Amino acid sequence: MIIVLKPEASESEVDHIIDRLRDLGLKSQISTGQERTIIGVIGDDRILHNQPLTALPGVESVLPILAPWKLVSREFKKEATIIDVGGVKIGAKKLVIMAGPCAVERLELTVGIAHEVKASGAAILRGGAYKPRTSPYSFQGLGREGLDYLVEARKQTGLPVVSEILDTRDIELFLEKADIIQIGARNMQNFELLKEVGAYDKPVLLKRGLSATIKEFLLSAEYIMSRGNQNVMLCERGIRTFETQYRNTLDLAAIPTLKELSHLPVIVDPSHATGKWDLVAPMSKAAVAAGADGLLIEVHSNPECALCDGEESIKPSKFKALMADLRNIAKAVGREL
Amino acid sequence: MIIVLKPEASESEVDHIIDRLRDLGLKSQISTGQERTIIGVIGDDRILHNQPLTALPGVESVLPILAPWKLVSREFKKEATIIDVGGVKIGAKKLVIMAGPCAVERLELTVGIAHEVKASGAAILRGGAYKPRTSPYSFQGLGREGLDYLVEARKQTGLPVVSEILDTRDIELFLEKADIIQIGARNMQNFELLKEVGAYDKPVLLKRGLSATIKEFLLSAEYIMSRGNQNVMLCERGIRTFETQYRNTLDLAAIPTLKELSHLPVIVDPSHATGKWDLVAPMSKAAVAAGADGLLIEVHSNPECALCDGEESIKPSKFKALMADLRNIAKAVGREL
Amino acid sequence: MIIVLKPEASESEVDHIIDRLRDLGLKSQISTGQERTIIGVIGDDRILHNQPLTALPGVESVLPILAPWKLVSREFKKEATIIDVGGVKIGAKKLVIMAGPCAVERLELTVGIAHEVKASGAAILRGGAYKPRTSPYSFQGLGREGLDYLVEARKQTGLPVVSEILDTRDIELFLEKADIIQIGARNMQNFELLKEVGAYDKPVLLKRGLSATIKEFLLSAEYIMSRGNQNVMLCERGIRTFETQYRNTLDLAAIPTLKELSHLPVIVDPSHATGKWDLVAPMSKAAVAAGADGLLIEVHSNPECALCDGEESIKPSKFKALMADLRNIAKAVGREL
Amino acid sequence: MIIVLKPEASESEVDHIIDRLRDLGLKSQISTGQERTIIGVIGDDRILHNQPLTALPGVESVLPILAPWKLVSREFKKEATIIDVGGVKIGAKKLVIMAGPCAVERLELTVGIAHEVKASGAAILRGGAYKPRTSPYSFQGLGREGLDYLVEARKQTGLPVVSEILDTRDIELFLEKADIIQIGARNMQNFELLKEVGAYDKPVLLKRGLSATIKEFLLSAEYIMSRGNQNVMLCERGIRTFETQYRNTLDLAAIPTLKELSHLPVIVDPSHATGKWDLVAPMSKAAVAAGADGLLIEVHSNPECALCDGEESIKPSKFKALMADLRNIAKAVGREL
């Protein structure tokens, strides 16, 4: 860490800063430039993340040198993490497509969609039993019953299932019924929930928060991993910007960036990112071309009657056609599907 | 709600839309303009918030007419809500200042700060026992012990206390020990937590999410109120923008806007919004001038050693001087302090 | 256009609104709902864009029905626009790659890079003679001399050239020397410059502003086209968001969106969007997969000595490898390169 | 400037970096930490702003130490700049209110408003003759004729006038007719225009761009000052964020921040920032409380018929009442009006 001093910093202020650093077990190295004096701090930057150094008199700014995370980083673990979910390998050469309805609604519908997406090549079934909705008057999901429908769909199709958890009190239920526990965008910084899923080794799909930086996203993954659970996959799902033409702005540069900084698999959700079914296909293709390890796509047999997010769901027939296109793109970038 | 049709929408598509609306118990009124045909939907807009109307063939866009909330709205309840917290009236002519350390650290320190802010005119003591921190390696708060320190400080000073809840499992604890339960910015859309605090009548201070629109903010308040708890106060604490000069961008236009749309009291937190102690005073003054009902300010006797957010804390002496200035501004806008 | 009235709007206020609309040559249709009365306005929405209708007493909000543009729209012109630049067709099945240095620096360097990018398949040479730099102390470009170097490079390679104009006073110069005139992101709403290039039929590459919505972007294109120049191509180059990991956030959903709303060709600039050379390749691939008609890529033989934006330039060898990959992606989405 | 090396940087890469720095006339100081080696660069940081150091092999990141500007900075010039415009002192203890219509429309109207705002205490008359409008079909201003109306209004009232320039070709006209030349938000990075107004000593009111950081804003002011013109005032007018409830988000923390970093006067425009007349009063009060040196307010005798931005204009009677309130706030923060 580098501490830049104000031009008018007094000698006693500098001494005081050096004393504070020594108290923290860190060494200082003063370097006097033409217009500013700086203090290089030797020792673990991470100790300093707890310290309000800019509150010290005489300090102009503080520049961190090291990334604030460890376990998630590519520097810590060179080889890519591959997560095995019931035989499906996430993060390997073969792309993994997770598909299904936004919300689980009825048993037959859920099982029907599961059969269709499997036939087109999906490897994981997605479906929300507990739905985080902006309005209290919107459909809130079937809850426990919805999870049971997913379990039944898995039984009939063999597809592992991913579903979103909303409350720490539901952890036992999800450990029992889901194959992958999803942490949604709105809960990316629900740290108690992160700690809770971190205490087991059940795979976690962590979605990027609506306004989370790459740094905050990786730190949330670090929360889970620092509790012991190493089976984390990252999911880019669009960030909030000024543009209102689509629901969010899909940030595809996050894919190569996350893969450079971290060893964790990166999944993309083009459905929630755009909120428009006709943007799902082009954004799916773009995500694969940019290096995603998998996709999370909403598929519904009757979008106009879907109880949640019908606007962004594609029909099974469109999904089938999309899978064919994705296979070609995957090949063009050295991947398989 | 207004449904705008695509120029090429067919007659059978239009019939299909009308049928769907009839199924939902709504009447339609078709109006053919020069370049577009539109369907006016008569009935409760809110029924339609669950319906993916843009997924219907032939629909170009859907324009809502009514706000999606009810209980929070000024239209529903004309007079301003005043919340009584142990005799302190929040939302009345007299401004309410809530002050104290970011995190509760030691008993004597907490009690000492409580005495000082009270002496300067603060009416509520703030202090975090459970701290949501971006990094898992940062100080996470004292937890239950921290709440006990606040209880002791209340006993010695008479100041009611506000503290942040992070987990639904802690609700009993907060009902017992806190006078106001704070829902932090990161949990503004932790809907399970909103439902939980909504089930009691303990006052809630709901902070605006980092990237929450005014609409989403009010809908989160509606979550709490729709469960029964009418004692909600709204807290603007800065939104995330591209500017990196300060931690967040304090959105003061939210004050008159929230007060026009809603009857709930509006509090402003200049400390977290800016993340810089030297911006706390000017932003506090601006917030009062813009019509805030109260402020939430971080005060610490030794900011450079604070375990959390020392950069944005002001010392008791500065707080005292600020209170004097705020009294003058309050008077200039017809309020008291 | 739909005018939504306040619930408390008086009869005389409604009459006054109707009168105003009649004065503007528009018809009104009143429709009374359960909670709101609305006025449907029949006639050209565009007349109303000049009118401050929300300033009328009794008006709650105004909802536009029609897009505010005409000439740029797909509704106005169904078939895709193909722009011919010295035999290179932009907007056709074959993708067009524009490559070259950020800034034109020396004659031999410019000509050398031109030869190299041509050999790899680029169809247009890019190069900045006038550089808009954030700091007055940064290299501002060679000006007229730089344009002459581009002319010489075109003479030796046959590649048409694209270069950015900054000042209305330079229009003659650009008409004479450039094949495509670029309007940069910072000048997207420099309306005098738009009007100026609109007065000729020289092809224009219009870059999206850093914080321009899709709507504003299309309206800027409409400025040019409404003056007579129909040869406009749109260029997505990243928007400003809260993320600081890359220079801007490349908004690839803009590609299918622009192509649905408009008939104009869409080009993507991954170099300026990301500001990092190692993100240029993945974002180029993603852009092609998402349906871009072409790319604008910075190539420099010695990035570390480039006088401008060396961080985001790739070397000719990397460019060659990228072109091979892009050819495969193009094929996978039914295009050629 | 600090150069942080990648953990895997080779010795020859380090040597190469040192060589490059030496070529630039700078000294290097290597410092080896536990996890990273860093190079401190001694000499003028500003030399390096032209250099793509991150393009050098082995470099992980580059951290600037010095601000990239000089003439605008408080460090360069301690005392606040006071600009004299026909006897009106901008930046002094007494606040300066600039008021008038958004666009100049008719002579009598303009003169009438001028008389009214003067009577209420405005010191400068504002009015747009050339209007930058998002749509080519909106009223574009009266141009030269509009300036003549302003000149006439000045003659009759004695109020100096501020008006916006759009094109470098109009500089002579503005030098002759305006007392302050306004550079609008959309032209904040129209560097040719900045250079042009920088060549004279006519006072310039520079508006912050819609998505300009504080740094970019100050660098645009530096453009003007580096050409010789020291009479620059900065104007905060709202930034673009995700919030759609108001036109832009007024960033009042910019006021104390700009005044700390720079010696230039800071003006606030609450009208354009919010786009809503009923937010003008609370935001004006907040701006004064936060330390603004002046305000730019739209006043129109008949907002509903204004040819431009009627939604955000207040009537002369409201302006008068607002001025009375502002006087009290000004007093409360040690200023006058």
mmCIF file of C-alpha atoms in Angstrom, chain C residues 70-200:
data_model
loop_
_atom_site.group_PDB
_atom_site.id
_atom_site.type_symbol
_atom_site.label_atom_id
_atom_site.label_comp_id
_atom_site.label_asym_id
_atom_site.label_seq_id
_atom_site.Cartn_x
_atom_site.Cartn_y
_atom_site.Cartn_z
ATOM 1 C CA LYS C 70 -38.300 9.247 -38.592
ATOM 2 C CA LEU C 71 -35.553 8.945 -41.220
ATOM 3 C CA VAL C 72 -33.355 6.600 -39.201
ATOM 4 C CA SER C 73 -36.195 4.204 -38.413
ATOM 5 C CA ARG C 74 -36.753 0.720 -39.732
ATOM 6 C CA GLU C 75 -40.446 1.572 -39.854
ATOM 7 C CA PHE C 76 -39.710 4.328 -42.360
ATOM 8 C CA LYS C 77 -37.283 2.251 -44.451
ATOM 9 C CA LYS C 78 -37.554 -1.521 -44.231
ATOM 10 C CA GLU C 79 -34.430 -2.674 -46.073
ATOM 11 C CA ALA C 80 -31.008 -2.351 -44.512
ATOM 12 C CA THR C 81 -28.899 0.577 -45.688
ATOM 13 C CA ILE C 82 -25.676 -0.408 -47.424
ATOM 14 C CA ILE C 83 -23.071 2.318 -47.733
ATOM 15 C CA ASP C 84 -20.526 2.155 -50.518
ATOM 16 C CA VAL C 85 -17.127 3.588 -49.621
ATOM 17 C CA GLY C 86 -14.817 3.297 -52.616
ATOM 18 C CA GLY C 87 -16.192 -0.106 -53.441
ATOM 19 C CA VAL C 88 -16.325 -1.368 -49.835
ATOM 20 C CA LYS C 89 -19.922 -2.160 -48.928
ATOM 21 C CA ILE C 90 -20.778 -1.404 -45.309
ATOM 22 C CA GLY C 91 -23.922 -3.088 -44.001
ATOM 23 C CA ALA C 92 -23.878 -6.015 -46.444
ATOM 24 C CA LYS C 93 -23.333 -9.707 -45.723
ATOM 25 C CA LYS C 94 -19.583 -9.291 -45.669
ATOM 26 C CA LEU C 95 -18.258 -7.711 -42.480
ATOM 27 C CA VAL C 96 -16.055 -4.632 -42.770
ATOM 28 C CA ILE C 97 -13.035 -4.312 -40.522
ATOM 29 C CA MET C 98 -11.551 -0.845 -40.061
ATOM 30 C CA ALA C 99 -8.106 -0.940 -38.480
ATOM 31 C CA GLY C 100 -5.113 1.256 -37.871
ATOM 32 C CA PRO C 101 -3.386 3.376 -35.242
ATOM 33 C CA CYS C 102 -5.285 5.488 -32.736
ATOM 34 C CA ALA C 103 -3.337 8.575 -33.781
ATOM 35 C CA VAL C 104 -1.422 9.144 -36.991
ATOM 36 C CA GLU C 105 2.179 9.741 -35.881
ATOM 37 C CA ARG C 106 4.745 9.307 -38.664
ATOM 38 C CA LEU C 107 4.340 8.682 -42.384
ATOM 39 C CA GLU C 108 6.290 5.407 -42.643
ATOM 40 C CA LEU C 109 4.628 4.024 -39.514
ATOM 41 C CA THR C 110 1.180 4.844 -40.869
ATOM 42 C CA VAL C 111 1.841 3.349 -44.268
ATOM 43 C CA GLY C 112 3.462 0.309 -42.688
ATOM 44 C CA ILE C 113 0.489 -0.402 -40.459
ATOM 45 C CA ALA C 114 -1.854 0.150 -43.416
ATOM 46 C CA HIS C 115 -0.047 -2.507 -45.422
ATOM 47 C CA GLU C 116 -0.161 -4.941 -42.521
ATOM 48 C CA VAL C 117 -3.842 -4.567 -41.682
ATOM 49 C CA LYS C 118 -4.718 -4.812 -45.356
ATOM 50 C CA ALA C 119 -2.766 -8.049 -45.632
ATOM 51 C CA SER C 120 -4.793 -9.465 -42.751
ATOM 52 C CA GLY C 121 -8.105 -8.516 -44.323
ATOM 53 C CA ALA C 122 -8.975 -5.024 -43.110
ATOM 54 C CA ALA C 123 -10.985 -3.075 -45.681
ATOM 55 C CA ILE C 124 -10.672 0.444 -44.253
ATOM 56 C CA LEU C 125 -7.773 2.283 -42.623
ATOM 57 C CA ARG C 126 -8.494 4.200 -39.430
ATOM 58 C CA GLY C 127 -6.268 6.905 -37.953
ATOM 59 C CA GLY C 128 -6.744 10.080 -35.941
ATOM 60 C CA ALA C 129 -5.232 13.320 -37.198
ATOM 61 C CA TYR C 130 -7.124 15.554 -34.779
ATOM 62 C CA LYS C 131 -7.293 13.951 -31.338
ATOM 63 C CA PRO C 132 -9.793 14.909 -28.634
ATOM 64 C CA ARG C 133 -7.781 14.392 -25.449
ATOM 65 C CA THR C 134 -9.054 14.739 -21.899
ATOM 66 C CA SER C 135 -5.968 16.713 -20.884
ATOM 67 C CA PRO C 136 -4.646 19.798 -22.702
ATOM 68 C CA TYR C 137 -1.142 18.490 -22.028
ATOM 69 C CA SER C 138 -1.635 15.267 -24.030
ATOM 70 C CA PHE C 139 -0.631 14.859 -27.673
ATOM 71 C CA GLN C 140 -3.318 16.613 -29.745
ATOM 72 C CA GLY C 141 -2.637 14.985 -33.099
ATOM 73 C CA LEU C 142 -0.760 16.090 -36.218
ATOM 74 C CA GLY C 143 -3.768 17.843 -37.731
ATOM 75 C CA ARG C 144 -3.687 18.551 -41.452
ATOM 76 C CA GLU C 145 -0.334 16.778 -41.801
ATOM 77 C CA GLY C 146 -1.845 13.641 -40.307
ATOM 78 C CA LEU C 147 -4.599 13.678 -42.897
ATOM 79 C CA ASP C 148 -1.948 13.905 -45.607
ATOM 80 C CA TYR C 149 -0.251 10.792 -44.242
ATOM 81 C CA LEU C 150 -3.563 8.957 -44.421
ATOM 82 C CA VAL C 151 -4.031 10.094 -48.011
ATOM 83 C CA GLU C 152 -0.580 8.758 -48.822
ATOM 84 C CA ALA C 153 -1.349 5.449 -47.085
ATOM 85 C CA ARG C 154 -4.562 5.171 -49.121
ATOM 86 C CA LYS C 155 -2.590 5.865 -52.298
ATOM 87 C CA GLN C 156 -0.149 3.062 -51.517
ATOM 88 C CA THR C 157 -2.651 0.478 -50.250
ATOM 89 C CA GLY C 158 -5.954 1.359 -51.861
ATOM 90 C CA LEU C 159 -7.653 1.343 -48.464
ATOM 91 C CA PRO C 160 -10.274 4.075 -47.948
ATOM 92 C CA VAL C 161 -9.639 6.063 -44.763
ATOM 93 C CA VAL C 162 -11.772 7.099 -41.812
ATOM 94 C CA SER C 163 -10.690 9.949 -39.535
ATOM 95 C CA GLU C 164 -12.299 12.084 -36.869
ATOM 96 C CA ILE C 165 -13.398 15.688 -37.331
ATOM 97 C CA LEU C 166 -13.475 18.012 -34.305
ATOM 98 C CA ASP C 167 -14.366 21.417 -35.650
ATOM 99 C CA THR C 168 -16.940 22.715 -38.133
ATOM 100 C CA ARG C 169 -14.206 24.878 -39.633
ATOM 101 C CA ASP C 170 -12.386 21.780 -40.901
ATOM 102 C CA ILE C 171 -15.217 20.441 -43.018
ATOM 103 C CA GLU C 172 -13.653 21.304 -46.404
ATOM 104 C CA LEU C 173 -10.454 19.563 -45.423
ATOM 105 C CA PHE C 174 -12.243 16.362 -44.458
ATOM 106 C CA LEU C 175 -14.455 16.382 -47.538
ATOM 107 C CA GLU C 176 -11.288 16.500 -49.591
ATOM 108 C CA LYS C 177 -9.102 14.001 -47.752
ATOM 109 C CA ALA C 178 -11.227 11.473 -45.840
ATOM 110 C CA ASP C 179 -13.467 8.730 -47.220
ATOM 111 C CA ILE C 180 -15.501 8.467 -44.044
ATOM 112 C CA ILE C 181 -15.819 11.313 -41.564
ATOM 113 C CA GLN C 182 -15.915 10.154 -37.965
ATOM 114 C CA ILE C 183 -17.893 12.021 -35.312
ATOM 115 C CA GLY C 184 -16.419 10.962 -31.985
ATOM 116 C CA ALA C 185 -18.256 10.014 -28.812
ATOM 117 C CA ARG C 186 -17.590 13.395 -27.180
ATOM 118 C CA ASN C 187 -19.134 15.180 -30.156
ATOM 119 C CA MET C 188 -22.225 13.005 -30.580
ATOM 120 C CA GLN C 189 -24.315 15.931 -29.386
ATOM 121 C CA ASN C 190 -22.203 18.658 -30.978
ATOM 122 C CA PHE C 191 -25.221 19.517 -33.068
ATOM 123 C CA GLU C 192 -23.510 22.168 -35.193
ATOM 124 C CA LEU C 193 -20.998 19.555 -36.302
ATOM 125 C CA LEU C 194 -23.812 17.086 -37.038
ATOM 126 C CA LYS C 195 -25.608 19.676 -39.149
ATOM 127 C CA GLU C 196 -22.389 20.449 -40.986
ATOM 128 C CA VAL C 197 -21.615 16.854 -42.009
ATOM 129 C CA GLY C 198 -25.311 16.430 -42.769
ATOM 130 C CA ALA C 199 -25.058 18.953 -45.572
ATOM 131 C CA TYR C 200 -22.948 16.672 -47.784
#
